[in-house]
Amino acid sequence: MATGTRKLTYYVASTVDGFIAGPDGSWEFFPVEGEHLADLSVRYPEAIPTHVRQAIGVDPANVGFDTVLVGRRTYQPALDIGVTSPYAHLKQYVFARGLTSTDPEVEIVDGDPIPLLRKLKHEHGLGIWLCGGGNLAHQLLDEIDELVLKLYPIVIGEGIPLFAGPFQVNNYTLAESHTYGNGVMLLTYARNRG
Ligand SMILES: NC(=O)c1ccc[n+]([C@@H]2O[C@H](COP(=O)([O-])OP(=O)(O)OC[C@H]3O[C@@H](n4cnc5c(N)ncnc54)[C@H](OP(=O)(O)O)[C@@H]3O)[C@@H](O)[C@H]2O)c1
């Protein structure tokens, strides 16, 4: 890890061609059913949003994360449906410019994410989940310790990339892989450092 003891993990759904959403921000083409979902909800229960938990009557304990970092364009769809605290079971940081407080449980951050991230890494607790999107992920690229891809057998040709920013080479080691019967893969990469 770059600093501290807590890991920053970018856990995200991607197409085979490296997109996390379509050009218009849509992501409905990622299947919301299939055998991978039950397994992912056990491995990464923190990624189940609060309003979904309430709708399906579950409230699993946090396993790997207690903090989430979210970019404004990832947060906005929740706001648009009146959900101001999408991950109430986590400490939530939303990166946005000119956005006044939306919810007492959400901290709005305007500025360089690196100093905040380094401070968070030094705090005691579970891991830090980088929810996305690609814009925020690229700013935090140097600090990402683990990349967990939910890789769907889908190609879309154009969209919002996993990392949106200038060319930069970063090397990872494949630490774990799991293939589900429906072709979805869970790929866990550890950052090569030094
Ligand atoms: N497939 C998945 O698992 C997954 C996961 C997450 C997101 N997504 C999708 O990804 C898309 C969004 O990704 P994106 O790359 O377009 O945007 P994003 O990273 O979610 O948000 C970028 C925006 O956040 C604000 N921001 C970023 N860095 C900032 C900083 N340092 N200080 C202050 N504000 C900052 C800026 O907004 P303002 O200047 O406007 O405030 C910026 O335009 C959405 O469609 C979402 O659904 C998919």
Short mmCIF file of C-alpha atoms and ligand atoms in Angstrom, two decimals:
data_model
loop_
_atom_site.label_atom_id
_atom_site.label_comp_id
_atom_site.label_asym_id
_atom_site.label_seq_id
_atom_site.Cartn_x
_atom_site.Cartn_y
_atom_site.Cartn_z
CA MET A 1 0.00 0.00 0.00
CA ALA A 2 1.10 3.53 -0.67
CA THR A 3 0.49 4.81 2.83
CA GLY A 4 -1.22 3.71 6.02
CA THR A 5 -2.70 0.35 6.71
CA ARG A 6 -6.17 0.47 5.18
CA LYS A 7 -6.64 -0.64 1.58
CA LEU A 8 -8.35 1.34 -1.14
CA THR A 9 -10.34 -1.05 -3.33
CA TYR A 10 -11.97 -0.08 -6.60
CA TYR A 11 -14.85 -2.57 -6.78
CA VAL A 12 -16.77 -1.99 -9.96
CA ALA A 13 -18.75 -3.63 -12.76
CA SER A 14 -17.16 -3.47 -16.19
CA THR A 15 -17.80 -4.58 -19.74
CA VAL A 16 -15.12 -6.61 -21.48
CA ASP A 17 -14.08 -3.44 -23.29
CA GLY A 18 -13.54 -1.55 -20.05
CA PHE A 19 -16.66 0.56 -19.63
CA ILE A 20 -18.60 1.06 -16.39
CA ALA A 21 -21.57 2.78 -18.03
CA GLY A 22 -22.84 3.77 -21.44
CA PRO A 23 -22.16 7.18 -23.00
CA ASP A 24 -25.28 8.57 -21.32
CA GLY A 25 -24.37 7.13 -17.91
CA SER A 26 -26.77 4.21 -18.20
CA TRP A 27 -25.75 0.89 -16.71
CA GLU A 28 -28.99 -1.09 -17.00
CA PHE A 29 -27.31 -3.43 -19.49
CA PHE A 30 -25.46 -5.05 -16.56
CA PRO A 31 -27.74 -8.00 -15.67
CA VAL A 32 -29.41 -7.64 -12.28
CA GLU A 33 -30.04 -11.33 -11.98
CA GLY A 34 -27.90 -14.44 -12.28
CA GLU A 35 -25.83 -16.71 -10.10
CA HIS A 36 -23.08 -14.13 -9.52
CA LEU A 37 -25.38 -11.86 -7.53
CA ALA A 38 -25.89 -14.15 -4.54
CA ASP A 39 -22.14 -14.71 -4.24
CA LEU A 40 -21.29 -11.02 -4.62
CA SER A 41 -23.84 -10.02 -2.02
CA VAL A 42 -22.01 -12.27 0.46
CA ARG A 43 -18.50 -11.18 -0.57
CA TYR A 44 -19.37 -7.49 -0.86
CA PRO A 45 -22.57 -6.81 1.11
CA GLU A 46 -21.52 -3.17 1.56
CA ALA A 47 -22.29 -2.52 -2.12
CA ILE A 48 -26.00 -3.12 -1.58
CA PRO A 49 -27.47 0.39 -1.31
CA THR A 50 -29.55 1.35 1.70
CA HIS A 51 -32.83 1.75 -0.18
CA VAL A 52 -32.37 -1.69 -1.80
CA ARG A 53 -31.68 -3.23 1.61
CA GLN A 54 -34.89 -1.71 2.89
CA ALA A 55 -36.85 -2.92 -0.14
CA ILE A 56 -35.67 -6.53 0.14
CA GLY A 57 -35.61 -6.62 3.94
CA VAL A 58 -31.93 -7.39 4.50
CA ASP A 59 -29.29 -5.54 6.49
CA PRO A 60 -26.02 -7.51 6.32
CA ALA A 61 -23.04 -6.53 8.43
CA ASN A 62 -20.06 -4.88 6.77
CA VAL A 63 -17.37 -7.41 5.82
CA GLY A 64 -14.60 -5.53 4.04
CA PHE A 65 -15.48 -1.84 3.89
CA ASP A 66 -16.65 0.84 6.28
CA THR A 67 -16.04 3.85 4.03
CA VAL A 68 -17.06 4.72 0.47
CA LEU A 69 -15.82 7.35 -1.99
CA VAL A 70 -18.24 8.47 -4.70
CA GLY A 71 -18.00 10.92 -7.59
CA ARG A 72 -20.75 13.44 -8.22
CA ARG A 73 -22.00 11.80 -11.41
CA THR A 74 -22.24 8.45 -9.65
CA TYR A 75 -24.15 10.04 -6.74
CA GLN A 76 -26.54 12.08 -8.89
CA PRO A 77 -28.88 9.21 -9.96
CA ALA A 78 -29.53 8.45 -6.27
CA LEU A 79 -30.28 12.12 -5.61
CA ASP A 80 -32.61 12.15 -8.62
CA ILE A 81 -34.80 9.49 -7.01
CA GLY A 82 -34.69 11.20 -3.61
CA VAL A 83 -32.03 8.97 -2.06
CA THR A 84 -29.63 11.35 -0.31
CA SER A 85 -27.72 8.71 1.70
CA PRO A 86 -27.28 5.70 -0.61
CA TYR A 87 -24.80 3.86 1.62
CA ALA A 88 -25.92 4.77 5.12
CA HIS A 89 -24.10 1.72 6.55
CA LEU A 90 -20.78 3.30 5.44
CA LYS A 91 -19.02 6.60 6.04
CA GLN A 92 -19.80 8.39 2.75
CA TYR A 93 -17.65 10.94 0.95
CA VAL A 94 -19.07 12.49 -2.24
CA PHE A 95 -16.72 14.49 -4.46
CA ALA A 96 -18.54 17.45 -5.97
CA ARG A 97 -18.07 21.09 -6.79
CA GLY A 98 -20.63 23.64 -5.73
CA LEU A 99 -22.89 21.10 -4.06
CA THR A 100 -24.16 22.12 -0.66
CA SER A 101 -24.84 19.52 2.00
CA THR A 102 -27.43 16.98 0.85
CA ASP A 103 -27.62 14.76 3.92
CA PRO A 104 -26.03 14.81 7.41
CA GLU A 105 -24.62 11.32 6.70
CA VAL A 106 -22.81 12.43 3.52
CA GLU A 107 -19.64 14.50 3.53
CA ILE A 108 -19.23 16.62 0.42
CA VAL A 109 -15.58 17.03 -0.64
CA ASP A 110 -14.37 19.64 -3.11
CA GLY A 111 -10.67 19.38 -3.91
CA ASP A 112 -7.75 16.99 -4.26
CA PRO A 113 -8.89 13.53 -3.07
CA ILE A 114 -5.36 12.29 -2.34
CA PRO A 115 -4.75 14.04 1.04
CA LEU A 116 -8.16 12.91 2.31
CA LEU A 117 -7.51 9.36 1.12
CA ARG A 118 -4.13 9.22 2.82
CA LYS A 119 -5.68 10.46 6.05
CA LEU A 120 -8.41 7.84 5.80
CA LYS A 121 -5.86 5.09 5.16
CA HIS A 122 -4.19 5.92 8.45
CA GLU A 123 -7.44 5.63 10.39
CA HIS A 124 -8.39 2.40 12.09
CA GLY A 125 -11.15 0.35 10.52
CA LEU A 126 -12.22 -1.77 7.59
CA GLY A 127 -11.23 -1.06 4.01
CA ILE A 128 -12.16 1.89 1.82
CA TRP A 129 -14.40 1.27 -1.19
CA LEU A 130 -13.90 3.41 -4.24
CA CYS A 131 -17.35 3.17 -5.79
CA GLY A 132 -16.50 5.25 -8.85
CA GLY A 133 -16.92 6.59 -11.35
CA GLY A 134 -14.09 6.66 -13.84
CA ASN A 135 -13.30 10.32 -13.32
CA LEU A 136 -12.75 9.98 -9.57
CA ALA A 137 -11.00 6.61 -10.04
CA HIS A 138 -8.37 8.12 -12.30
CA GLN A 139 -7.60 10.84 -9.75
CA LEU A 140 -7.06 8.11 -7.16
CA LEU A 141 -5.19 5.74 -9.46
CA ASP A 142 -1.91 6.03 -7.55
CA GLU A 143 -3.64 5.14 -4.29
CA ILE A 144 -5.62 2.12 -5.47
CA ASP A 145 -4.30 -1.00 -3.73
CA GLU A 146 -6.82 -3.46 -5.07
CA LEU A 147 -8.92 -3.58 -8.20
CA VAL A 148 -11.94 -5.87 -8.11
CA LEU A 149 -13.69 -6.17 -11.44
CA LYS A 150 -17.08 -7.69 -11.97
CA LEU A 151 -16.39 -8.41 -15.62
CA TYR A 152 -19.51 -8.97 -17.70
CA PRO A 153 -19.41 -10.70 -21.10
CA ILE A 154 -20.68 -7.56 -22.79
CA VAL A 155 -19.07 -5.19 -25.30
CA ILE A 156 -20.54 -1.71 -25.82
CA GLY A 157 -17.92 0.09 -27.90
CA GLU A 158 -18.36 3.47 -26.24
CA GLY A 159 -19.10 4.70 -22.74
CA ILE A 160 -17.65 5.85 -19.44
CA PRO A 161 -14.30 4.10 -18.92
CA LEU A 162 -13.05 2.41 -15.77
CA PHE A 163 -10.47 5.20 -15.54
CA ALA A 164 -11.02 8.52 -17.28
CA GLY A 165 -7.80 10.45 -17.57
CA PRO A 166 -4.41 10.71 -19.22
CA PHE A 167 -2.33 7.70 -20.29
CA GLN A 168 -0.58 6.14 -17.32
CA VAL A 169 0.84 2.63 -16.92
CA ASN A 170 0.02 0.83 -13.68
CA ASN A 171 0.83 -2.84 -13.10
CA TYR A 172 -1.27 -5.26 -11.13
CA THR A 173 -1.03 -8.94 -10.23
CA LEU A 174 -4.06 -11.16 -10.57
CA ALA A 175 -4.63 -12.37 -7.01
CA GLU A 176 -7.91 -14.25 -7.41
CA SER A 177 -10.40 -15.10 -10.09
CA HIS A 178 -13.79 -16.70 -10.12
CA THR A 179 -15.94 -17.51 -13.12
CA TYR A 180 -19.69 -17.87 -12.72
CA GLY A 181 -21.78 -20.17 -14.86
CA ASN A 182 -23.30 -17.22 -16.70
CA GLY A 183 -19.90 -15.97 -17.87
CA VAL A 184 -19.52 -13.15 -15.35
CA MET A 185 -16.02 -13.11 -13.84
CA LEU A 186 -14.86 -11.71 -10.52
CA LEU A 187 -11.24 -10.63 -10.94
CA THR A 188 -9.21 -9.39 -7.98
CA TYR A 189 -5.98 -7.60 -8.80
CA ALA A 190 -3.35 -6.43 -6.28
CA ARG A 191 -1.31 -3.37 -7.10
CA ASN A 192 2.37 -3.98 -7.82
CA ARG A 193 4.38 -1.51 -5.77
CA GLY A 194 8.05 -0.75 -5.64
N1 LIG B 1 -20.40 -0.09 -13.33
C1 LIG B 1 -20.24 0.31 -12.07
O1 LIG B 1 -20.03 -0.53 -11.15
C2 LIG B 1 -20.27 1.78 -11.75
C3 LIG B 1 -19.80 2.24 -10.52
C4 LIG B 1 -19.79 3.61 -10.29
C5 LIG B 1 -20.27 4.48 -11.25
N2 LIG B 1 -20.75 4.00 -12.41
C6 LIG B 1 -21.25 4.92 -13.44
O2 LIG B 1 -20.21 5.83 -13.78
C7 LIG B 1 -20.81 7.04 -14.23
C8 LIG B 1 -20.14 8.21 -13.54
O3 LIG B 1 -18.73 8.18 -13.76
P1 LIG B 1 -17.97 9.49 -14.24
O4 LIG B 1 -16.56 9.10 -14.46
O5 LIG B 1 -18.72 10.13 -15.34
O6 LIG B 1 -18.10 10.49 -13.00
P2 LIG B 1 -17.78 10.39 -11.43
O7 LIG B 1 -16.36 9.99 -11.21
O8 LIG B 1 -18.84 9.61 -10.74
O9 LIG B 1 -18.00 11.91 -11.00
C9 LIG B 1 -17.19 12.90 -11.58
C10 LIG B 1 -17.62 14.24 -11.04
O10 LIG B 1 -17.38 14.29 -9.63
C11 LIG B 1 -16.95 15.61 -9.28
N3 LIG B 1 -15.57 15.51 -8.83
C12 LIG B 1 -14.64 14.60 -9.24
N4 LIG B 1 -13.48 14.83 -8.62
C13 LIG B 1 -13.68 15.89 -7.83
C14 LIG B 1 -12.84 16.57 -6.93
N5 LIG B 1 -11.56 16.21 -6.75
N6 LIG B 1 -13.36 17.61 -6.23
C15 LIG B 1 -14.64 17.96 -6.42
N7 LIG B 1 -15.48 17.35 -7.24
C16 LIG B 1 -15.00 16.32 -7.95
C17 LIG B 1 -17.08 16.45 -10.54
O11 LIG B 1 -18.43 16.86 -10.62
P3 LIG B 1 -18.95 18.37 -10.53
O12 LIG B 1 -17.79 19.25 -10.96
O13 LIG B 1 -20.09 18.41 -11.47
O14 LIG B 1 -19.38 18.59 -9.14
C18 LIG B 1 -16.86 15.42 -11.63
O15 LIG B 1 -17.39 15.81 -12.87
C19 LIG B 1 -22.29 6.96 -13.90
O16 LIG B 1 -22.98 6.66 -15.09
C20 LIG B 1 -22.38 5.78 -12.95
O17 LIG B 1 -23.62 5.11 -13.02
C21 LIG B 1 -20.76 2.68 -12.70
#
